[in-house]
Coordinates of C-alpha atoms in Angstrom, one line a residue:
Chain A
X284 CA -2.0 -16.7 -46.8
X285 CA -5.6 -18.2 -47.5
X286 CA -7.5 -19.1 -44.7
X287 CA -6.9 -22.3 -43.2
X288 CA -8.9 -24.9 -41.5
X289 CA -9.1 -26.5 -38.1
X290 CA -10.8 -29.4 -37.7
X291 CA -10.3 -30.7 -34.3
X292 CA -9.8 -29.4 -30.9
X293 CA -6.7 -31.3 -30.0
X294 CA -5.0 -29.6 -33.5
X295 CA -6.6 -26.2 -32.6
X296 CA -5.4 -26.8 -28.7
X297 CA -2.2 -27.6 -30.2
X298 CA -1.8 -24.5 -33.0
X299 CA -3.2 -22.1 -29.8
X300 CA -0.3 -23.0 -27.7
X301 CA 2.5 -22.7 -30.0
X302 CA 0.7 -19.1 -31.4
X303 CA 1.0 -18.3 -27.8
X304 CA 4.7 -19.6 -27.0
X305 CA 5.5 -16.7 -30.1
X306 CA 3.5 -14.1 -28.2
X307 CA 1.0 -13.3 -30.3
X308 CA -2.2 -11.9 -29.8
X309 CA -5.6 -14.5 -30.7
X310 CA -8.8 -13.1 -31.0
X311 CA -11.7 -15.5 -31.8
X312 CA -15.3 -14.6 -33.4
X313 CA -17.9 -17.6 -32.1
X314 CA -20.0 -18.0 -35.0
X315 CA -22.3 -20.5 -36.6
X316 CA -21.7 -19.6 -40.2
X317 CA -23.8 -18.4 -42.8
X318 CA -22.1 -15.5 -42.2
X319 CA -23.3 -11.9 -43.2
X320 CA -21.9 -8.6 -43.2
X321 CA -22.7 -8.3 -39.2
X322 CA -20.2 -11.5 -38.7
X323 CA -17.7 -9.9 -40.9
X324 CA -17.8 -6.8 -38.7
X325 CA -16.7 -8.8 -35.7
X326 CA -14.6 -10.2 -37.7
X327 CA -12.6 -6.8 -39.0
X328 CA -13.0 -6.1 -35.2
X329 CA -11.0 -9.0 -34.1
X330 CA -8.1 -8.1 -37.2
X331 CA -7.7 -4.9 -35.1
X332 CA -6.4 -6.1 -32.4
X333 CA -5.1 -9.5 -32.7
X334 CA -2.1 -10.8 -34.5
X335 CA -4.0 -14.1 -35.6
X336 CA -7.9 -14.3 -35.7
X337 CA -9.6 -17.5 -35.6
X338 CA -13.2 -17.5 -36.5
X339 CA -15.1 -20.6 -35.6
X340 CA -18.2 -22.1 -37.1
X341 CA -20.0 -24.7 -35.5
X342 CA -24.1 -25.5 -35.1
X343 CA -24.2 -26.2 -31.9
X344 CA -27.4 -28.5 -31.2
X345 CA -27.4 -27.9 -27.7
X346 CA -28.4 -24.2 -27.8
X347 CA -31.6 -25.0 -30.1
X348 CA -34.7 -26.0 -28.4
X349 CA -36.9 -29.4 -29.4
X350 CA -38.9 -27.8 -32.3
X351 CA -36.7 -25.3 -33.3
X352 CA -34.7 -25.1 -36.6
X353 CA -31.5 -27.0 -36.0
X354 CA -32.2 -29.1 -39.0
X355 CA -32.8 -26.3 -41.7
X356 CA -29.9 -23.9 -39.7
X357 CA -28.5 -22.8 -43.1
X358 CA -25.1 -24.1 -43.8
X359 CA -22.2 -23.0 -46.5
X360 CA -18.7 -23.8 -45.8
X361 CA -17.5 -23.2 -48.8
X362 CA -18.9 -19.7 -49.1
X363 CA -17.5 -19.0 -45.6
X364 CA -14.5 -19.7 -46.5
X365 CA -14.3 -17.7 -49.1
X366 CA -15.9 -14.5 -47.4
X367 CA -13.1 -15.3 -44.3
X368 CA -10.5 -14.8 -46.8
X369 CA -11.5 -11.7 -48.1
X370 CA -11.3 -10.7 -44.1
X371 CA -7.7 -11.9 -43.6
X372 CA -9.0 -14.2 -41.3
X373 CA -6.1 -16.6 -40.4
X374 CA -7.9 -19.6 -38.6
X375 CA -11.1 -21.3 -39.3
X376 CA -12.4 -23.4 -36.2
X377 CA -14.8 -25.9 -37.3
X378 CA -15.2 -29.1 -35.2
X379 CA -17.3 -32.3 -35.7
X380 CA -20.1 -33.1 -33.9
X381 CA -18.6 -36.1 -32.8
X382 CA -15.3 -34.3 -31.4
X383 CA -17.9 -31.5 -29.7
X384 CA -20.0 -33.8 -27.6
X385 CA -18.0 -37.1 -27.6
X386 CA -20.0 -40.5 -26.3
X387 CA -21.2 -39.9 -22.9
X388 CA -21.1 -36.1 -22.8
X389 CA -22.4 -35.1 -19.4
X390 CA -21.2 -32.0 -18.7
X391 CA -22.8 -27.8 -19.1
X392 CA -22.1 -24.6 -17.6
X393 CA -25.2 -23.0 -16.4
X394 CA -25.5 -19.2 -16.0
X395 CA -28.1 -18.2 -13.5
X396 CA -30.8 -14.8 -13.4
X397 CA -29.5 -13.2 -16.1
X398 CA -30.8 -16.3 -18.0
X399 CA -34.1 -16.2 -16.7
X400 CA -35.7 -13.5 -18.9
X401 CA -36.1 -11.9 -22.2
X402 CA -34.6 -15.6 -24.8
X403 CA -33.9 -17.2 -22.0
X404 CA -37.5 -17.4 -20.8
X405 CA -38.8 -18.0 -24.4
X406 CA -36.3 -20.8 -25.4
X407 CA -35.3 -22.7 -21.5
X408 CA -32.2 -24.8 -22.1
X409 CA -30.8 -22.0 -25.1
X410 CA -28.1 -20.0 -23.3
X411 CA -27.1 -23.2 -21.1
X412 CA -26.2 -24.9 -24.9
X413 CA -24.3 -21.5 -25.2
X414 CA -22.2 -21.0 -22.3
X415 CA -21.5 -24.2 -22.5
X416 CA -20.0 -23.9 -26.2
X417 CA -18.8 -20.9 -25.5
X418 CA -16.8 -22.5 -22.9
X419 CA -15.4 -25.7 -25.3
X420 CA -14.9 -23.1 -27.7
X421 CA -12.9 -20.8 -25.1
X422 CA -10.6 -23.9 -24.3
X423 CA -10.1 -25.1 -27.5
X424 CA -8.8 -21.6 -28.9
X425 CA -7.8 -20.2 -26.1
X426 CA -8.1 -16.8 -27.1
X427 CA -6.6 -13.6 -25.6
X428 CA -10.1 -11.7 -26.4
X429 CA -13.7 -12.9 -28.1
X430 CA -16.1 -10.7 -30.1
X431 CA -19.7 -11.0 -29.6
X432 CA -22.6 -8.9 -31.5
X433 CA -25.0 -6.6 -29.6
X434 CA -27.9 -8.1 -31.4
X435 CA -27.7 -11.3 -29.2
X436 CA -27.3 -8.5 -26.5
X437 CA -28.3 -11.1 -23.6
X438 CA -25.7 -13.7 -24.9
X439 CA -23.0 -11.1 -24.2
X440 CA -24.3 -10.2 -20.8
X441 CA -24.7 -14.1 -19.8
X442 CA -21.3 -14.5 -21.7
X443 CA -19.4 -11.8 -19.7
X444 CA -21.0 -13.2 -16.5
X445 CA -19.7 -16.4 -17.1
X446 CA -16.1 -15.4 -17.9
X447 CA -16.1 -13.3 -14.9
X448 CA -17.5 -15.8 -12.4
X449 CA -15.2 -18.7 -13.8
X450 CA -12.0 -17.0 -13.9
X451 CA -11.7 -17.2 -17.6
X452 CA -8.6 -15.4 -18.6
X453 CA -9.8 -13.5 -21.8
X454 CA -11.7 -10.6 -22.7
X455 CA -15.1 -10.2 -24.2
X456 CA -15.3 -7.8 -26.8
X457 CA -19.1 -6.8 -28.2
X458 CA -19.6 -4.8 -31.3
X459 CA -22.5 -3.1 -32.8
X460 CA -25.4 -4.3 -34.5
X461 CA -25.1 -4.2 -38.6
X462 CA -27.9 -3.5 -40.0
X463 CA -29.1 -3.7 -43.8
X464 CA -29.7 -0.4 -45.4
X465 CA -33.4 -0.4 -44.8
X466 CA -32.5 -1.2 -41.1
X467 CA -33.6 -5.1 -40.6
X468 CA -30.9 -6.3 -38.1
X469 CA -28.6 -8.6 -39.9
X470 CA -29.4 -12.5 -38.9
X471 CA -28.2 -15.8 -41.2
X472 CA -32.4 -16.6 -40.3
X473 CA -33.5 -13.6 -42.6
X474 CA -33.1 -15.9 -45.4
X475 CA -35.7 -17.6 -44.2
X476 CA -38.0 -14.8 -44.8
X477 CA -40.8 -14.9 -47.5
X478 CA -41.2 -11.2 -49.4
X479 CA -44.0 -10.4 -46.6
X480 CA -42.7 -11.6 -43.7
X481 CA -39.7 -9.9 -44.8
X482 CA -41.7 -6.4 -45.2
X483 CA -43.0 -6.9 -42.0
X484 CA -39.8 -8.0 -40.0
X485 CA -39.0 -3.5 -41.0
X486 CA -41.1 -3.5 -38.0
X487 CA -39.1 -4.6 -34.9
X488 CA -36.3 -2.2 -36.1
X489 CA -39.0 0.6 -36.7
X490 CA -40.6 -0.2 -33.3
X491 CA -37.1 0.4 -31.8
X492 CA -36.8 3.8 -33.5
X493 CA -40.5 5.1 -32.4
X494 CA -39.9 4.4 -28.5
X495 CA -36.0 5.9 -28.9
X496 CA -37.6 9.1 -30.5
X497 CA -40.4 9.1 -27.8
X498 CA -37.6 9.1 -25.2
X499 CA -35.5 11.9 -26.6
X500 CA -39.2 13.4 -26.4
X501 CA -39.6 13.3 -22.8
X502 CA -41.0 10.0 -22.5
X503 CA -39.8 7.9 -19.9
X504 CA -42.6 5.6 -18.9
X505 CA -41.8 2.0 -19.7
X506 CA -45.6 0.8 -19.9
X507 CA -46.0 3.7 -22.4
X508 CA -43.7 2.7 -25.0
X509 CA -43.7 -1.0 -25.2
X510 CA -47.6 -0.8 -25.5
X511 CA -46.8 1.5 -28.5
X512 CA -44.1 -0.5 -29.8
X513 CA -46.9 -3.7 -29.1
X514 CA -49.5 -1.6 -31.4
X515 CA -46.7 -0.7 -34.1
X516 CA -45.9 -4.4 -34.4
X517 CA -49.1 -6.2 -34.3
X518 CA -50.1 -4.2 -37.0
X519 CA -47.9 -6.6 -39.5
X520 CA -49.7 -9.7 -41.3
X521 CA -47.2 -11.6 -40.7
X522 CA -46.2 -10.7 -36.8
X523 CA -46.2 -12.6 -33.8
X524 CA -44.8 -10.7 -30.7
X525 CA -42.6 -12.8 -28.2
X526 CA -41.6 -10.1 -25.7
X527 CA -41.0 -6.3 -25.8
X528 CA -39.4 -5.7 -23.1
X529 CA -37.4 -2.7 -21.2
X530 CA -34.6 -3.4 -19.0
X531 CA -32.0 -1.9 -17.3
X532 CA -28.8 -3.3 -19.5
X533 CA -26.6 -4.9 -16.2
X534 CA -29.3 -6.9 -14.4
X535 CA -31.6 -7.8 -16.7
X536 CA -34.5 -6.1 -14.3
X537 CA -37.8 -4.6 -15.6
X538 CA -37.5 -1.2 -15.6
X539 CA -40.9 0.7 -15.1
X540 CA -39.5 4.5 -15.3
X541 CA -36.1 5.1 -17.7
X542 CA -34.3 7.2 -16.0
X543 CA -30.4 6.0 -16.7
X544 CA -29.4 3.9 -19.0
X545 CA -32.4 1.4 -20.7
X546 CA -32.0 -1.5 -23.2
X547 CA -35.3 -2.0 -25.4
X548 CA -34.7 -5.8 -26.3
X549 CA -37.8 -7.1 -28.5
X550 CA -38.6 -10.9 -30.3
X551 CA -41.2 -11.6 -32.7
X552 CA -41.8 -14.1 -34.9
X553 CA -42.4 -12.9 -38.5
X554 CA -44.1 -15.8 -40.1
X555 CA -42.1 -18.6 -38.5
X556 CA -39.2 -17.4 -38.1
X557 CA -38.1 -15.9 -35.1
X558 CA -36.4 -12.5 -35.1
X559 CA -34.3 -10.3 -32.3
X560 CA -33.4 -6.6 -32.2
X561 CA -32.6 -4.1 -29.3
X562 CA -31.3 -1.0 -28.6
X563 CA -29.5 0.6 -25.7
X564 CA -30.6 4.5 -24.8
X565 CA -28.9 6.8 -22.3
X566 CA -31.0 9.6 -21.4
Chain B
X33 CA 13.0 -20.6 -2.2
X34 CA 10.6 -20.8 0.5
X35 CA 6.8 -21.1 -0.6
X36 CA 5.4 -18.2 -1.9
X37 CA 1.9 -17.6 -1.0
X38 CA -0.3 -15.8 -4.3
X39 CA -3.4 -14.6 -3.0
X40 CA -5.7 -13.6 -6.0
X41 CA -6.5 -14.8 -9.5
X42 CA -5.2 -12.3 -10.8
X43 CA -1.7 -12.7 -9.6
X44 CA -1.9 -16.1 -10.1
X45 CA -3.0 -16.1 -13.7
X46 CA -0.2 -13.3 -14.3
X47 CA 2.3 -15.9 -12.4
X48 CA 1.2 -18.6 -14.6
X49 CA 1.2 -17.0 -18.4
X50 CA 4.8 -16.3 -17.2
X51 CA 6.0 -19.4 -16.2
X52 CA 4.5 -21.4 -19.5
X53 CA 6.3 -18.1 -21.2
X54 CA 9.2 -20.0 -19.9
X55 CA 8.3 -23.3 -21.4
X56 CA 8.2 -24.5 -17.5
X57 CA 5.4 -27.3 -16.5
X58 CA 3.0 -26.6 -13.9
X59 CA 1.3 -29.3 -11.4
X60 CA -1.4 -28.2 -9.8
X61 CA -2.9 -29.6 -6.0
X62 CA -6.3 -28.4 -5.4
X63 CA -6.6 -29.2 -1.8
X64 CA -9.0 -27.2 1.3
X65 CA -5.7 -27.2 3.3
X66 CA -5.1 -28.3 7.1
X67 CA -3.0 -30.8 5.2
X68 CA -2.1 -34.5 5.9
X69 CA 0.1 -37.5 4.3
X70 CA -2.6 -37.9 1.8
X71 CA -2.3 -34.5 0.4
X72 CA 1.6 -34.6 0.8
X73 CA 1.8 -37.8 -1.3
X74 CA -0.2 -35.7 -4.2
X75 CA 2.5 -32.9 -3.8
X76 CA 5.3 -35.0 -4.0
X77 CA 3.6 -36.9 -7.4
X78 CA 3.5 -33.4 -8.4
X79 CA 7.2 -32.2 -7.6
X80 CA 8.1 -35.3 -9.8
X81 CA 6.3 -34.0 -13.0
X82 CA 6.4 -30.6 -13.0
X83 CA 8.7 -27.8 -12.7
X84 CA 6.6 -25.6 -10.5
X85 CA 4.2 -26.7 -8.2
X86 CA 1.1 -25.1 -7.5
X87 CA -0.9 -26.5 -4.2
X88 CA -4.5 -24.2 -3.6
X89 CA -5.7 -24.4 -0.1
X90 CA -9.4 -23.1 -0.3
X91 CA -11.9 -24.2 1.5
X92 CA -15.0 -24.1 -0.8
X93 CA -18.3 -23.0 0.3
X94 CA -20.4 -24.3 -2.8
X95 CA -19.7 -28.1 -1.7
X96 CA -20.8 -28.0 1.2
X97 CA -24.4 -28.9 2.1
X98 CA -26.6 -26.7 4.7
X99 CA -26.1 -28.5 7.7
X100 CA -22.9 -29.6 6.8
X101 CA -19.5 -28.9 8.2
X102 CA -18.5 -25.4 6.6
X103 CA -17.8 -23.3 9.8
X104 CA -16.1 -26.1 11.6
X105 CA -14.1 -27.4 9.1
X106 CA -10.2 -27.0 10.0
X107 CA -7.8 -24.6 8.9
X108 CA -4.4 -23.8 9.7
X109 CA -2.4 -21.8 6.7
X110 CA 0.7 -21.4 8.6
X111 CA 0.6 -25.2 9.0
X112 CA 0.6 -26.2 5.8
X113 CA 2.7 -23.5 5.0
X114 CA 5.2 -25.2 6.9
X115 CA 4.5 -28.6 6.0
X116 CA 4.6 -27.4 2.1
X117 CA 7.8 -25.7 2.4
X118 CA 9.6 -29.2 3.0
X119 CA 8.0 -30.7 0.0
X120 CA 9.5 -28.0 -2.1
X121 CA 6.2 -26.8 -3.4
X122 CA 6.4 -23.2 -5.1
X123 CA 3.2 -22.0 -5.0
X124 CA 0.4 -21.8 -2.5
X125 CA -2.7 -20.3 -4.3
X126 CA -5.1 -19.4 -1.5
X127 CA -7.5 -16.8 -3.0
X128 CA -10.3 -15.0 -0.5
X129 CA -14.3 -15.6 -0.7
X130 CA -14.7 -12.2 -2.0
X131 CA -12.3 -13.1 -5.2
X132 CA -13.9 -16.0 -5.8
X133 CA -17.3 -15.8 -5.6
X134 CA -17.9 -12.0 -6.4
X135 CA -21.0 -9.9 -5.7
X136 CA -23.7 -11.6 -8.1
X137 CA -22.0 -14.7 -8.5
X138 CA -24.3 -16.6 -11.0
X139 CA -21.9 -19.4 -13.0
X140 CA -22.0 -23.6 -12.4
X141 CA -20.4 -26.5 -13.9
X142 CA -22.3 -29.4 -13.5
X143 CA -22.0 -32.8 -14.4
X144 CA -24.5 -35.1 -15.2
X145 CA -25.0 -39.1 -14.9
X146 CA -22.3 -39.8 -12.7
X147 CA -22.9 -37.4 -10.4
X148 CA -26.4 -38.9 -9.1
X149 CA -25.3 -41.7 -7.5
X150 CA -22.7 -42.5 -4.2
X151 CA -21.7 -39.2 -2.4
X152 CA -24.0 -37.2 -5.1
X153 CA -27.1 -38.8 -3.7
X154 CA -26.0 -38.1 -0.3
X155 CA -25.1 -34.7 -1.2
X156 CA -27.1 -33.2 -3.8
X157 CA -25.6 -30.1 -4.8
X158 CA -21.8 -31.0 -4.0
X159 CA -20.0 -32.0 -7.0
X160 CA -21.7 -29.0 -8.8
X161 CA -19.7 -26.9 -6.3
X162 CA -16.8 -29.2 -7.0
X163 CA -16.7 -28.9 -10.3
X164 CA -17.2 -25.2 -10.3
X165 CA -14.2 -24.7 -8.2
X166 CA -11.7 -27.3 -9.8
X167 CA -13.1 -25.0 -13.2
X168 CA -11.9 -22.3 -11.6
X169 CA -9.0 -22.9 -9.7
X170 CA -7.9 -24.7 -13.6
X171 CA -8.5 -21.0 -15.2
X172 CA -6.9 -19.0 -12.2
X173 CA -3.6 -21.5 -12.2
X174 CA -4.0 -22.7 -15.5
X175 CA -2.1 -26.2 -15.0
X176 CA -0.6 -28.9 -17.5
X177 CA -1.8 -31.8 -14.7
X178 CA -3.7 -31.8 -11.5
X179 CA -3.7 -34.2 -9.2
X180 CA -6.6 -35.9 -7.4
X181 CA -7.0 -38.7 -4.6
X182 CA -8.6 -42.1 -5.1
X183 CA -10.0 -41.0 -1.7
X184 CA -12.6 -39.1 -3.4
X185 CA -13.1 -41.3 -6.7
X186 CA -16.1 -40.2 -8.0
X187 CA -15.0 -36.9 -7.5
X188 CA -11.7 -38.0 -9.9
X189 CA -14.2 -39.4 -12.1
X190 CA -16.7 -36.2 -12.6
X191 CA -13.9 -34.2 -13.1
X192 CA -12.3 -36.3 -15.7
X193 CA -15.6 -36.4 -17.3
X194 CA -15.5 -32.6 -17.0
X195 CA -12.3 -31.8 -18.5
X196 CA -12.6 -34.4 -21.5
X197 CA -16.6 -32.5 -22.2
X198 CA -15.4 -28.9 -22.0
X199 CA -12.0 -29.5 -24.0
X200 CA -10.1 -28.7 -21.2
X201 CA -6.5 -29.0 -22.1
X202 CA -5.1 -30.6 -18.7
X203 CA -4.4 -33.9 -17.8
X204 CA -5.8 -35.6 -14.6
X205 CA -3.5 -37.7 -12.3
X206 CA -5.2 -40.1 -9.4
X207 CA -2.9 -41.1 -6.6
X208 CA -3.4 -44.1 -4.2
X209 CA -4.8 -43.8 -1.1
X210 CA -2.8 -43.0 1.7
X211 CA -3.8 -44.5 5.1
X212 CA -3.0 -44.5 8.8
X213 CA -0.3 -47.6 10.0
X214 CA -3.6 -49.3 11.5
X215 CA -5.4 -48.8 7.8
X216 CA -8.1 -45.5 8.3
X217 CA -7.7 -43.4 5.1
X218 CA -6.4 -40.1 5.2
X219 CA -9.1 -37.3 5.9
X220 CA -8.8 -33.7 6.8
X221 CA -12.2 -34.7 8.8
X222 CA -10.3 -37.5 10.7
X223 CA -9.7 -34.4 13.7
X224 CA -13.5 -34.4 14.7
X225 CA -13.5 -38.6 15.6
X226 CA -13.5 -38.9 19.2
X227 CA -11.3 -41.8 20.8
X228 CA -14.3 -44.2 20.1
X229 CA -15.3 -43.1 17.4
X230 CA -11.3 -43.5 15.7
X231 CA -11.8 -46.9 16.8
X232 CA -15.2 -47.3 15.1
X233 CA -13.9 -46.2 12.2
X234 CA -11.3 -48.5 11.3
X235 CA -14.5 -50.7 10.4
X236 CA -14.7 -49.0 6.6
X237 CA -11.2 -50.5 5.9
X238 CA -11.8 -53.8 7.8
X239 CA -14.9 -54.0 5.5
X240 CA -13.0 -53.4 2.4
X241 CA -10.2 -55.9 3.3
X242 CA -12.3 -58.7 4.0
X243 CA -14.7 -57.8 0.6
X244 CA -10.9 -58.0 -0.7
X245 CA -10.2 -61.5 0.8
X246 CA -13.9 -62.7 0.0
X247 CA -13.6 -61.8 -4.0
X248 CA -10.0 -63.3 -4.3
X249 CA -11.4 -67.1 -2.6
X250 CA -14.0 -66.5 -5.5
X251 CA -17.1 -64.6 -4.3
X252 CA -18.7 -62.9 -7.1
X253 CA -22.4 -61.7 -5.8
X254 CA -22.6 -58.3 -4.6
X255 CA -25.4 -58.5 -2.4
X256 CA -23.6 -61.0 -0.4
X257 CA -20.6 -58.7 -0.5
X258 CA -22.6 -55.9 0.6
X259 CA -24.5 -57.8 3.4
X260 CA -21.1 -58.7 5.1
X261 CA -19.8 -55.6 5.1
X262 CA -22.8 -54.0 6.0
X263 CA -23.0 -56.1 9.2
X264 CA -19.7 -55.8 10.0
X265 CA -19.8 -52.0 9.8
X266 CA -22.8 -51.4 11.4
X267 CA -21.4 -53.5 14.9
X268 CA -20.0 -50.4 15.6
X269 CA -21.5 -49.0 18.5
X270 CA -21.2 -45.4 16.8
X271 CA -21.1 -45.8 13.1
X272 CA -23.9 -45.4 11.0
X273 CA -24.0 -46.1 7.2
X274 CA -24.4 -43.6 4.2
X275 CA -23.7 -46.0 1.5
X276 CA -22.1 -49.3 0.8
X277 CA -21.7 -49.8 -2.8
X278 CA -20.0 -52.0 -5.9
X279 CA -20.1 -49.9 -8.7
X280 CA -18.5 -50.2 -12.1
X281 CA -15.3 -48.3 -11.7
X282 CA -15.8 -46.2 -14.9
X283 CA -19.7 -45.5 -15.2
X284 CA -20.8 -45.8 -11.5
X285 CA -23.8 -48.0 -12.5
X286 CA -24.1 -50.9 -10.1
X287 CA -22.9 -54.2 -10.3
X288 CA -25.0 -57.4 -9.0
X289 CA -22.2 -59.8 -10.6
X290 CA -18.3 -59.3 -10.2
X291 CA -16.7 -60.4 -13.7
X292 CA -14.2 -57.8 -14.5
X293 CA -12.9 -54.5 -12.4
X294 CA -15.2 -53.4 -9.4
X295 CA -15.5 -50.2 -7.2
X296 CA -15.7 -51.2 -3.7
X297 CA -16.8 -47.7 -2.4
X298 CA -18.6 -46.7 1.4
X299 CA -19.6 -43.8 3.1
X300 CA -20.4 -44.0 7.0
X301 CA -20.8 -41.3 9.8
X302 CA -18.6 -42.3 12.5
X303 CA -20.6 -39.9 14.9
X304 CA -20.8 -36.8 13.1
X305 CA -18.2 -37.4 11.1
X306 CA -19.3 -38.1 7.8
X307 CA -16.2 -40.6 6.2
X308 CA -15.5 -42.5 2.8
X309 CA -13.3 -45.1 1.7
X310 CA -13.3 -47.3 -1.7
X311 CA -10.9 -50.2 -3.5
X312 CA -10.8 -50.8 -7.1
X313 CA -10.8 -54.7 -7.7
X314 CA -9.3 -56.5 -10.7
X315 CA -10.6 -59.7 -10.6

């Protein structure tokens, strides 16, 4: 069966509850297309363990800041489609603008701490556009279980915060970060990159691998290793460091000695474009 | 069957995948309990629509103010156990603080625009601990309708602006006002008035009535409206006003001319006791 499009949430609400009444299993992958090999993973994650997968696709304005690159967000249904196929993929979820946030729209879901660092703290209103999606995106699917990717590793924290505080009925599955083979994190923004800036984004990914060696070393001194990581990345032409940070992975909270578990979340710009990558280290 | 009490989300999420398993319709009655006529006539609006009947008695902590009436407010489960039993409810969802708002609690739904204005003036953070509860109590119980009081109409209204924004896939139902033989409204809070202070408060529905009588003969300016039913109310030796209003009934902004369909809508402390009232016009 090829994959078939959804277009609005009253027909997705509709197909959800029959899929349901036949007790089958739905497991939806939030995306905003342009998908890469890192999307298809969740995807092939979700085929696991659900009977139908729905993967959705929407750019949602309200999780981009004033300035940022909602506008030139690259866009392909078509080739989507066609990579969703190859996945099995059963559903594709891909609302209007219009049916999203109707005339009047008033209404978010705010996750707070865990939102007040690392993106959060860089880009304000971002993860309130996203739980607030996430949440229209929940109930218009209704799935039994969503998969997230580590790379937006504070989106799934803020994500499983809000499904546990608000008594959503589903499970949030995260899966690892796919990387290309010279180890730049998958992102639909690396196409953005220029040849240098593209060179340079290697970087955050070889920062990440410096301070995880340097903890299998001994290391454990948080100052340390970010101002390594800091010195590694400046380095590039093209770099502009947002944060390097170290954090325990539940709370969010600086760590200053890594003694348990540690996630090493980093954001730098290379040229304009703004890139994410992190790691989580058990010592 | 007598009413079965379901203390946890859990259970009551189980409880609920089972009965839509069965292709059985659920009405759900968010109420804080120690219940009167008012909340009966929701539960029997229910009983008529649905096939199982779900009424949660919680009294909320996020919507109430500091200073407000949290501690005092009354309670009596094995009352309205009683009283729900005869109505042929099924369910009585009562979860504990602890379930509901777990350790680290971080998660709001809030609703903008009509929110600022009436009661959300008076009460700034109230209706965002409204509609974080009717969000939850909708995921733990998982309705096909709920049903609200005109009593609290903009609360009807913020949450039908909720559930329309977030693509939740309920319907809203608003019963009528149910009143006292000599015309006060219906209000868990009615217990605090004193004997005076009962008396006193019959002024909010006097007001209303003679706004009533004043639009039918043909008045039309809603200062005037106001200004009567401002003195009249504030005769009362113990009443003190919140908030007289005349609203458009659908986006709360205020009206100085009558033309078409008009909220009518006070708030006045009859002592302590903070009460509201409202009529919808049709002229």
């Amino acid at each position: 069966m090829p994959v078939e499009i959804i277009r609005t949430v009253r027909e997705m609400q509709k197909r959800s509850g029959l899929i349901r009444t036949q007790g089958r299993r739905i497991g939806l992958v939030p995306t905003m297309g342009y998908l890469h090999e890192g999307h298809l993973s969740l995807v092939r994650l979700a085929r696991k363990h659900a009977d139908v997968v729905v993967v959705s696709i929407y750019v949602n304005p309200a999780q981009f800041g004033p300035g940022e690159d909602l506008d030139k967000y690259p866009r392909d249904l078509e080739r989507d489609e066609a990579l969703l196929d190859r996945e099995n993929a059963d559903i594709i979820f891909c609302p209007s603008d219009s049916d999203m946030y109707p005339v009047g729209y008033a209404s978010y879901v705010n996750v707070e701490g865990v939102t007040g660092t690392l993106c959060g703290a860089s880009r304000p209103r971002h993860f309130r556009g996203v739980t607030t999606i996430c949440t229209k995106l929940f109930h218009a699917v209704n799935p039994h279980f969503a998969v997230f990717g580590q790379k937006d590793y504070q989106q799934s924290l803020v994500i499983r915060r809000m499904v546990l505080d608000l008594n959503m009925d589903l499970d949030i599955v995260v899966a690892p970060i796919v990387r290309e083979s010279d180890g730049l994190a998958m992102s639909s923004r690396n196409v953005y990159l220029s040849g240098e800036e593209r060179r340079d984004a290697l970087l955050l990914n070889q920062a990440l691998r410096m301070a995880e060696e340097r903890i299998k070393k001994g290391e454990r001194n948080a100052v340390n290793l970010i101002g390594a990581m800091h010195d590694l990345i400046a380095a590039g032409r093209h770099t502009k460091i947002d944060y390097i940070s170290i954090k325990d992975p539940d709370t969010l909270e600086d760590l200053e000695h890594i003694q348990d578990r540690a996630l090493i979340a980093l954001a730098v710009f290379a040229g304009e474009t703004r890139l994410i990558d992190n790691v989580i280290m058990t010592v």
